[in-house]
PDB file of N, CA and C in Angstrom:
ATOM      1  N   GLU A  20     -16.072  -9.712  10.684  1.00  0.00           N
ATOM      2  CA  GLU A  20     -15.384 -10.629   9.775  1.00  0.00           C
ATOM      3  C   GLU A  20     -16.037 -10.613   8.397  1.00  0.00           C
ATOM      4  N   MET A  21     -17.365 -10.732   8.331  1.00  0.00           N
ATOM      5  CA  MET A  21     -18.055 -10.749   7.044  1.00  0.00           C
ATOM      6  C   MET A  21     -17.905  -9.400   6.338  1.00  0.00           C
ATOM      7  N   LEU A  22     -18.027  -8.295   7.106  1.00  0.00           N
ATOM      8  CA  LEU A  22     -17.875  -6.957   6.538  1.00  0.00           C
ATOM      9  C   LEU A  22     -16.472  -6.790   5.966  1.00  0.00           C
ATOM     10  N   MET A  23     -15.459  -7.264   6.683  1.00  0.00           N
ATOM     11  CA  MET A  23     -14.092  -7.164   6.207  1.00  0.00           C
ATOM     12  C   MET A  23     -13.910  -7.951   4.914  1.00  0.00           C
ATOM     13  N   ASP A  24     -14.489  -9.137   4.835  1.00  0.00           N
ATOM     14  CA  ASP A  24     -14.387  -9.959   3.630  1.00  0.00           C
ATOM     15  C   ASP A  24     -14.978  -9.251   2.418  1.00  0.00           C
ATOM     16  N   GLU A  25     -16.086  -8.548   2.619  1.00  0.00           N
ATOM     17  CA  GLU A  25     -16.759  -7.855   1.518  1.00  0.00           C
ATOM     18  C   GLU A  25     -15.959  -6.672   1.000  1.00  0.00           C
ATOM     19  N   ASN A  26     -15.074  -6.102   1.813  1.00  0.00           N
ATOM     20  CA  ASN A  26     -14.391  -4.869   1.454  1.00  0.00           C
ATOM     21  C   ASN A  26     -12.911  -5.026   1.149  1.00  0.00           C
ATOM     22  N   GLN A  27     -12.439  -6.251   1.100  1.00  0.00           N
ATOM     23  CA  GLN A  27     -11.033  -6.501   0.821  1.00  0.00           C
ATOM     24  C   GLN A  27     -10.693  -6.265  -0.633  1.00  0.00           C
ATOM     25  N   GLY A  28      -9.435  -5.865  -0.838  1.00  0.00           N
ATOM     26  CA  GLY A  28      -8.896  -5.874  -2.186  1.00  0.00           C
ATOM     27  C   GLY A  28      -8.593  -7.322  -2.509  1.00  0.00           C
ATOM     28  N   ASP A  29      -8.930  -7.764  -3.690  1.00  0.00           N
ATOM     29  CA  ASP A  29      -8.777  -9.174  -4.032  1.00  0.00           C
ATOM     30  C   ASP A  29      -7.329  -9.635  -4.046  1.00  0.00           C
ATOM     31  N   HIS A  30      -6.433  -8.752  -4.441  1.00  0.00           N
ATOM     32  CA  HIS A  30      -5.049  -9.184  -4.598  1.00  0.00           C
ATOM     33  C   HIS A  30      -4.075  -8.204  -3.960  1.00  0.00           C
ATOM     34  N   ALA A  31      -4.364  -7.721  -2.770  1.00  0.00           N
ATOM     35  CA  ALA A  31      -3.465  -6.788  -2.100  1.00  0.00           C
ATOM     36  C   ALA A  31      -2.145  -7.488  -1.822  1.00  0.00           C
ATOM     37  N   ASN A  32      -1.044  -6.815  -2.186  1.00  0.00           N
ATOM     38  CA  ASN A  32       0.286  -7.387  -2.059  1.00  0.00           C
ATOM     39  C   ASN A  32       1.225  -6.316  -1.526  1.00  0.00           C
ATOM     40  N   GLU A  33       2.179  -6.701  -0.720  1.00  0.00           N
ATOM     41  CA  GLU A  33       3.102  -5.736  -0.129  1.00  0.00           C
ATOM     42  C   GLU A  33       3.938  -4.998  -1.178  1.00  0.00           C
ATOM     43  N   ASN A  34       4.048  -5.540  -2.376  1.00  0.00           N
ATOM     44  CA  ASN A  34       4.814  -4.888  -3.442  1.00  0.00           C
ATOM     45  C   ASN A  34       3.964  -3.967  -4.312  1.00  0.00           C
ATOM     46  N   ASP A  35       2.666  -3.868  -4.020  1.00  0.00           N
ATOM     47  CA  ASP A  35       1.798  -2.958  -4.768  1.00  0.00           C
ATOM     48  C   ASP A  35       2.318  -1.532  -4.635  1.00  0.00           C
ATOM     49  N   VAL A  36       2.287  -0.798  -5.736  1.00  0.00           N
ATOM     50  CA  VAL A  36       2.640   0.621  -5.708  1.00  0.00           C
ATOM     51  C   VAL A  36       1.338   1.408  -5.594  1.00  0.00           C
ATOM     52  N   LEU A  37       1.238   2.178  -4.507  1.00  0.00           N
ATOM     53  CA  LEU A  37       0.035   2.961  -4.244  1.00  0.00           C
ATOM     54  C   LEU A  37       0.272   4.411  -4.604  1.00  0.00           C
ATOM     55  N   LYS A  38      -0.696   5.019  -5.244  1.00  0.00           N
ATOM     56  CA  LYS A  38      -0.674   6.455  -5.516  1.00  0.00           C
ATOM     57  C   LYS A  38      -1.709   7.091  -4.605  1.00  0.00           C
ATOM     58  N   ILE A  39      -1.236   7.986  -3.747  1.00  0.00           N
ATOM     59  CA  ILE A  39      -2.088   8.595  -2.733  1.00  0.00           C
ATOM     60  C   ILE A  39      -2.131  10.102  -2.944  1.00  0.00           C
ATOM     61  N   ASN A  40      -3.334  10.643  -2.990  1.00  0.00           N
ATOM     62  CA  ASN A  40      -3.538  12.081  -3.059  1.00  0.00           C
ATOM     63  C   ASN A  40      -3.571  12.576  -1.613  1.00  0.00           C
ATOM     64  N   ALA A  41      -2.455  13.121  -1.161  1.00  0.00           N
ATOM     65  CA  ALA A  41      -2.351  13.613   0.212  1.00  0.00           C
ATOM     66  C   ALA A  41      -2.517  15.126   0.189  1.00  0.00           C
ATOM     67  N   GLY A  42      -3.721  15.586   0.416  1.00  0.00           N
ATOM     68  CA  GLY A  42      -3.990  17.016   0.443  1.00  0.00           C
ATOM     69  C   GLY A  42      -3.632  17.724  -0.852  1.00  0.00           C
ATOM     70  N   GLY A  43      -3.782  17.049  -1.981  1.00  0.00           N
ATOM     71  CA  GLY A  43      -3.502  17.640  -3.282  1.00  0.00           C
ATOM     72  C   GLY A  43      -2.148  17.278  -3.856  1.00  0.00           C
ATOM     73  N   LYS A  44      -1.284  16.641  -3.071  1.00  0.00           N
ATOM     74  CA  LYS A  44       0.036  16.220  -3.532  1.00  0.00           C
ATOM     75  C   LYS A  44       0.027  14.710  -3.742  1.00  0.00           C
ATOM     76  N   THR A  45       0.491  14.253  -4.909  1.00  0.00           N
ATOM     77  CA  THR A  45       0.533  12.825  -5.173  1.00  0.00           C
ATOM     78  C   THR A  45       1.775  12.216  -4.543  1.00  0.00           C
ATOM     79  N   VAL A  46       1.561  11.194  -3.713  1.00  0.00           N
ATOM     80  CA  VAL A  46       2.645  10.460  -3.063  1.00  0.00           C
ATOM     81  C   VAL A  46       2.580   9.027  -3.577  1.00  0.00           C
ATOM     82  N   THR A  47       3.704   8.521  -4.054  1.00  0.00           N
ATOM     83  CA  THR A  47       3.785   7.156  -4.560  1.00  0.00           C
ATOM     84  C   THR A  47       4.637   6.343  -3.591  1.00  0.00           C
ATOM     85  N   VAL A  48       4.091   5.225  -3.132  1.00  0.00           N
ATOM     86  CA  VAL A  48       4.760   4.429  -2.102  1.00  0.00           C
ATOM     87  C   VAL A  48       4.293   2.981  -2.220  1.00  0.00           C
ATOM     88  N   THR A  49       5.115   2.047  -1.785  1.00  0.00           N
ATOM     89  CA  THR A  49       4.676   0.646  -1.799  1.00  0.00           C
ATOM     90  C   THR A  49       3.775   0.366  -0.606  1.00  0.00           C
ATOM     91  N   ARG A  50       2.869  -0.563  -0.803  1.00  0.00           N
ATOM     92  CA  ARG A  50       1.967  -0.963   0.274  1.00  0.00           C
ATOM     93  C   ARG A  50       2.768  -1.493   1.473  1.00  0.00           C
ATOM     94  N   GLY A  51       3.810  -2.245   1.199  1.00  0.00           N
ATOM     95  CA  GLY A  51       4.619  -2.830   2.269  1.00  0.00           C
ATOM     96  C   GLY A  51       5.252  -1.803   3.179  1.00  0.00           C
ATOM     97  N   SER A  52       5.644  -0.659   2.615  1.00  0.00           N
ATOM     98  CA  SER A  52       6.258   0.364   3.461  1.00  0.00           C
ATOM     99  C   SER A  52       5.253   0.980   4.421  1.00  0.00           C
ATOM    100  N   LEU A  53       3.977   1.026   4.036  1.00  0.00           N
ATOM    101  CA  LEU A  53       2.949   1.592   4.908  1.00  0.00           C
ATOM    102  C   LEU A  53       2.384   0.570   5.894  1.00  0.00           C
ATOM    103  N   THR A  54       2.616  -0.699   5.640  1.00  0.00           N
ATOM    104  CA  THR A  54       2.024  -1.743   6.490  1.00  0.00           C
ATOM    105  C   THR A  54       3.067  -2.515   7.290  1.00  0.00           C
ATOM    106  N   GLN A  55       4.304  -2.052   7.290  1.00  0.00           N
ATOM    107  CA  GLN A  55       5.365  -2.813   7.948  1.00  0.00           C
ATOM    108  C   GLN A  55       5.260  -2.841   9.473  1.00  0.00           C
ATOM    109  N   ILE A  56       4.594  -1.852  10.067  1.00  0.00           N
ATOM    110  CA  ILE A  56       4.440  -1.846  11.528  1.00  0.00           C
ATOM    111  C   ILE A  56       3.016  -2.294  11.844  1.00  0.00           C
ATOM    112  N   LYS A  57       2.885  -3.533  12.246  1.00  0.00           N
ATOM    113  CA  LYS A  57       1.575  -4.134  12.503  1.00  0.00           C
ATOM    114  C   LYS A  57       0.864  -3.459  13.669  1.00  0.00           C
ATOM    115  N   GLY A  58      -0.445  -3.320  13.523  1.00  0.00           N
ATOM    116  CA  GLY A  58      -1.260  -2.738  14.581  1.00  0.00           C
ATOM    117  C   GLY A  58      -1.412  -1.231  14.485  1.00  0.00           C
ATOM    118  N   THR A  59      -0.739  -0.598  13.510  1.00  0.00           N
ATOM    119  CA  THR A  59      -0.871   0.849  13.363  1.00  0.00           C
ATOM    120  C   THR A  59      -2.058   1.189  12.472  1.00  0.00           C
ATOM    121  N   ARG A  60      -2.448   2.438  12.517  1.00  0.00           N
ATOM    122  CA  ARG A  60      -3.558   2.890  11.684  1.00  0.00           C
ATOM    123  C   ARG A  60      -3.214   2.764  10.196  1.00  0.00           C
ATOM    124  N   LEU A  61      -1.972   3.092   9.831  1.00  0.00           N
ATOM    125  CA  LEU A  61      -1.565   2.956   8.428  1.00  0.00           C
ATOM    126  C   LEU A  61      -1.619   1.500   7.975  1.00  0.00           C
ATOM    127  N   GLU A  62      -1.193   0.616   8.830  1.00  0.00           N
ATOM    128  CA  GLU A  62      -1.237  -0.810   8.479  1.00  0.00           C
ATOM    129  C   GLU A  62      -2.675  -1.249   8.249  1.00  0.00           C
ATOM    130  N   ALA A  63      -3.565  -0.812   9.105  1.00  0.00           N
ATOM    131  CA  ALA A  63      -4.973  -1.191   8.958  1.00  0.00           C
ATOM    132  C   ALA A  63      -5.573  -0.601   7.681  1.00  0.00           C
ATOM    133  N   LEU A  64      -5.299   0.670   7.416  1.00  0.00           N
ATOM    134  CA  LEU A  64      -5.877   1.331   6.245  1.00  0.00           C
ATOM    135  C   LEU A  64      -5.383   0.747   4.923  1.00  0.00           C
ATOM    136  N   PHE A  65      -4.087   0.441   4.855  1.00  0.00           N
ATOM    137  CA  PHE A  65      -3.498   0.061   3.575  1.00  0.00           C
ATOM    138  C   PHE A  65      -3.190  -1.422   3.447  1.00  0.00           C
ATOM    139  N   SER A  66      -3.639  -2.231   4.389  1.00  0.00           N
ATOM    140  CA  SER A  66      -3.371  -3.671   4.362  1.00  0.00           C
ATOM    141  C   SER A  66      -4.129  -4.395   3.252  1.00  0.00           C
ATOM    142  N   GLY A  67      -5.167  -3.765   2.745  1.00  0.00           N
ATOM    143  CA  GLY A  67      -6.022  -4.415   1.753  1.00  0.00           C
ATOM    144  C   GLY A  67      -7.341  -4.875   2.354  1.00  0.00           C
ATOM    145  N   ARG A  68      -7.422  -4.899   3.694  1.00  0.00           N
ATOM    146  CA  ARG A  68      -8.651  -5.361   4.345  1.00  0.00           C
ATOM    147  C   ARG A  68      -9.838  -4.459   4.050  1.00  0.00           C
ATOM    148  N   TRP A  69      -9.571  -3.165   3.823  1.00  0.00           N
ATOM    149  CA  TRP A  69     -10.646  -2.194   3.612  1.00  0.00           C
ATOM    150  C   TRP A  69     -10.506  -1.504   2.258  1.00  0.00           C
ATOM    151  N   GLU A  70      -9.847  -2.142   1.339  1.00  0.00           N
ATOM    152  CA  GLU A  70      -9.498  -1.552   0.044  1.00  0.00           C
ATOM    153  C   GLU A  70     -10.688  -0.910  -0.672  1.00  0.00           C
ATOM    154  N   LYS A  71     -11.810  -1.574  -0.676  1.00  0.00           N
ATOM    155  CA  LYS A  71     -12.974  -1.067  -1.411  1.00  0.00           C
ATOM    156  C   LYS A  71     -13.646   0.116  -0.726  1.00  0.00           C
ATOM    157  N   LEU A  72     -13.275   0.398   0.526  1.00  0.00           N
ATOM    158  CA  LEU A  72     -13.866   1.524   1.250  1.00  0.00           C
ATOM    159  C   LEU A  72     -12.979   2.763   1.267  1.00  0.00           C
ATOM    160  N   LEU A  73     -11.750   2.640   0.773  1.00  0.00           N
ATOM    161  CA  LEU A  73     -10.861   3.790   0.759  1.00  0.00           C
ATOM    162  C   LEU A  73     -11.418   4.861  -0.181  1.00  0.00           C
ATOM    163  N   GLN A  74     -11.432   6.084   0.293  1.00  0.00           N
ATOM    164  CA  GLN A  74     -11.924   7.194  -0.524  1.00  0.00           C
ATOM    165  C   GLN A  74     -10.920   7.449  -1.646  1.00  0.00           C
ATOM    166  N   ARG A  75     -11.423   7.717  -2.846  1.00  0.00           N
ATOM    167  CA  ARG A  75     -10.565   7.957  -4.009  1.00  0.00           C
ATOM    168  C   ARG A  75     -10.931   9.285  -4.655  1.00  0.00           C
ATOM    169  N   ASP A  76      -9.930   9.875  -5.304  1.00  0.00           N
ATOM    170  CA  ASP A  76     -10.203  11.124  -6.018  1.00  0.00           C
ATOM    171  C   ASP A  76     -10.669  10.820  -7.439  1.00  0.00           C
ATOM    172  N   GLU A  77     -10.833  11.869  -8.246  1.00  0.00           N
ATOM    173  CA  GLU A  77     -11.362  11.694  -9.599  1.00  0.00           C
ATOM    174  C   GLU A  77     -10.420  10.939 -10.529  1.00  0.00           C
ATOM    175  N   THR A  78      -9.142  10.794 -10.147  1.00  0.00           N
ATOM    176  CA  THR A  78      -8.181  10.038 -10.969  1.00  0.00           C
ATOM    177  C   THR A  78      -7.904   8.654 -10.377  1.00  0.00           C
ATOM    178  N   ASP A  79      -8.724   8.245  -9.419  1.00  0.00           N
ATOM    179  CA  ASP A  79      -8.662   6.939  -8.753  1.00  0.00           C
ATOM    180  C   ASP A  79      -7.476   6.773  -7.796  1.00  0.00           C
ATOM    181  N   LYS A  80      -6.832   7.885  -7.425  1.00  0.00           N
ATOM    182  CA  LYS A  80      -5.804   7.818  -6.391  1.00  0.00           C
ATOM    183  C   LYS A  80      -6.515   7.729  -5.041  1.00  0.00           C
ATOM    184  N   ILE A  81      -5.903   7.020  -4.110  1.00  0.00           N
ATOM    185  CA  ILE A  81      -6.430   6.974  -2.746  1.00  0.00           C
ATOM    186  C   ILE A  81      -6.350   8.394  -2.185  1.00  0.00           C
ATOM    187  N   PHE A  82      -7.436   8.874  -1.607  1.00  0.00           N
ATOM    188  CA  PHE A  82      -7.476  10.244  -1.092  1.00  0.00           C
ATOM    189  C   PHE A  82      -7.233  10.266   0.411  1.00  0.00           C
ATOM    190  N   SER A  83      -6.345  11.165   0.821  1.00  0.00           N
ATOM    191  CA  SER A  83      -6.103  11.413   2.237  1.00  0.00           C
ATOM    192  C   SER A  83      -6.072  12.915   2.443  1.00  0.00           C
ATOM    193  N   GLY A  84      -6.840  13.399   3.360  1.00  0.00           N
ATOM    194  CA  GLY A  84      -6.893  14.830   3.620  1.00  0.00           C
ATOM    195  C   GLY A  84      -5.801  15.319   4.550  1.00  0.00           C
ATOM    196  N   CYS A  85      -4.789  14.503   4.803  1.00  0.00           N
ATOM    197  CA  CYS A  85      -3.737  14.895   5.739  1.00  0.00           C
ATOM    198  C   CYS A  85      -2.818  15.955   5.139  1.00  0.00           C
ATOM    199  N   GLU A  86      -1.979  16.532   5.965  1.00  0.00           N
ATOM    200  CA  GLU A  86      -1.033  17.554   5.540  1.00  0.00           C
ATOM    201  C   GLU A  86      -0.029  16.917   4.574  1.00  0.00           C
ATOM    202  N   PRO A  87       0.056  17.395   3.331  1.00  0.00           N
ATOM    203  CA  PRO A  87       0.814  16.706   2.291  1.00  0.00           C
ATOM    204  C   PRO A  87       2.316  16.563   2.546  1.00  0.00           C
ATOM    205  N   ASN A  88       2.963  17.601   3.066  1.00  0.00           N
ATOM    206  CA  ASN A  88       4.417  17.509   3.271  1.00  0.00           C
ATOM    207  C   ASN A  88       4.778  16.525   4.372  1.00  0.00           C
ATOM    208  N   MET A  89       3.985  16.515   5.438  1.00  0.00           N
ATOM    209  CA  MET A  89       4.249  15.562   6.531  1.00  0.00           C
ATOM    210  C   MET A  89       4.021  14.127   6.069  1.00  0.00           C
ATOM    211  N   PHE A  90       2.926  13.900   5.345  1.00  0.00           N
ATOM    212  CA  PHE A  90       2.634  12.554   4.865  1.00  0.00           C
ATOM    213  C   PHE A  90       3.708  12.092   3.883  1.00  0.00           C
ATOM    214  N   SER A  91       4.119  12.976   3.001  1.00  0.00           N
ATOM    215  CA  SER A  91       5.159  12.654   2.025  1.00  0.00           C
ATOM    216  C   SER A  91       6.459  12.276   2.734  1.00  0.00           C
ATOM    217  N   LYS A  92       6.845  13.044   3.732  1.00  0.00           N
ATOM    218  CA  LYS A  92       8.080  12.765   4.484  1.00  0.00           C
ATOM    219  C   LYS A  92       7.960  11.419   5.208  1.00  0.00           C
ATOM    220  N   HIS A  93       6.807  11.168   5.805  1.00  0.00           N
ATOM    221  CA  HIS A  93       6.590   9.886   6.485  1.00  0.00           C
ATOM    222  C   HIS A  93       6.746   8.732   5.495  1.00  0.00           C
ATOM    223  N   CYS A  94       6.165   8.886   4.310  1.00  0.00           N
ATOM    224  CA  CYS A  94       6.252   7.831   3.295  1.00  0.00           C
ATOM    225  C   CYS A  94       7.687   7.618   2.830  1.00  0.00           C
ATOM    226  N   GLN A  95       8.453   8.713   2.689  1.00  0.00           N
ATOM    227  CA  GLN A  95       9.856   8.584   2.285  1.00  0.00           C
ATOM    228  C   GLN A  95      10.644   7.787   3.313  1.00  0.00           C
ATOM    229  N   LEU A  96      10.450   8.119   4.587  1.00  0.00           N
ATOM    230  CA  LEU A  96      11.168   7.407   5.647  1.00  0.00           C
ATOM    231  C   LEU A  96      10.730   5.952   5.734  1.00  0.00           C
ATOM    232  N   SER A  97       9.432   5.706   5.604  1.00  0.00           N
ATOM    233  CA  SER A  97       8.913   4.341   5.640  1.00  0.00           C
ATOM    234  C   SER A  97       9.444   3.520   4.471  1.00  0.00           C
ATOM    235  N   GLN A  98       9.509   4.148   3.291  1.00  0.00           N
ATOM    236  CA  GLN A  98      10.002   3.441   2.106  1.00  0.00           C
ATOM    237  C   GLN A  98      11.473   3.067   2.272  1.00  0.00           C
ATOM    238  N   ARG A  99      12.261   3.974   2.827  1.00  0.00           N
ATOM    239  CA  ARG A  99      13.686   3.664   3.068  1.00  0.00           C
ATOM    240  C   ARG A  99      13.824   2.497   4.037  1.00  0.00           C
ATOM    241  N   ALA A 100      13.044   2.517   5.103  1.00  0.00           N
ATOM    242  CA  ALA A 100      13.105   1.414   6.075  1.00  0.00           C
ATOM    243  C   ALA A 100      12.659   0.113   5.423  1.00  0.00           C
ATOM    244  N   TRP A 101      11.619   0.172   4.604  1.00  0.00           N
ATOM    245  CA  TRP A 101      11.125  -1.020   3.910  1.00  0.00           C
ATOM    246  C   TRP A 101      12.176  -1.557   2.949  1.00  0.00           C
ATOM    247  N   ASP A 102      12.791  -0.670   2.154  1.00  0.00           N
ATOM    248  CA  ASP A 102      13.818  -1.086   1.209  1.00  0.00           C
ATOM    249  C   ASP A 102      14.985  -1.752   1.936  1.00  0.00           C
ATOM    250  N   PHE A 103      15.392  -1.172   3.081  1.00  0.00           N
ATOM    251  CA  PHE A 103      16.494  -1.727   3.857  1.00  0.00           C
ATOM    252  C   PHE A 103      16.145  -3.110   4.411  1.00  0.00           C
ATOM    253  N   SER A 104      14.902  -3.271   4.878  1.00  0.00           N
ATOM    254  CA  SER A 104      14.506  -4.554   5.479  1.00  0.00           C
ATOM    255  C   SER A 104      14.368  -5.658   4.439  1.00  0.00           C
ATOM    256  N   CYS A 105      14.209  -5.285   3.176  1.00  0.00           N
ATOM    257  CA  CYS A 105      14.062  -6.290   2.114  1.00  0.00           C
ATOM    258  C   CYS A 105      15.388  -6.762   1.542  1.00  0.00           C
ATOM    259  N   ARG A 106      16.474  -6.212   2.017  1.00  0.00           N
ATOM    260  CA  ARG A 106      17.800  -6.608   1.499  1.00  0.00           C
ATOM    261  C   ARG A 106      18.258  -7.920   2.068  1.00  0.00           C
TER     262      ARG A 106
END
């Protein structure tokens, strides 16, 4: 609990626009689209609870070493589902 408090983003919000360096490809997605399914690894990583521990590249984008095309496609599908659920 104390460790989590120390590493939180102060103002993490589901409408935040995140720029993620996924294996060299920049993916732009809202925080809410990545955290909409509670209990998943993506929800835990991007919820804001560990914001200060996320690895960043030289341009301050969140760094992920995952396969860029797969991650990008996942983000596109998640964003569509998020946009639909917000209507």
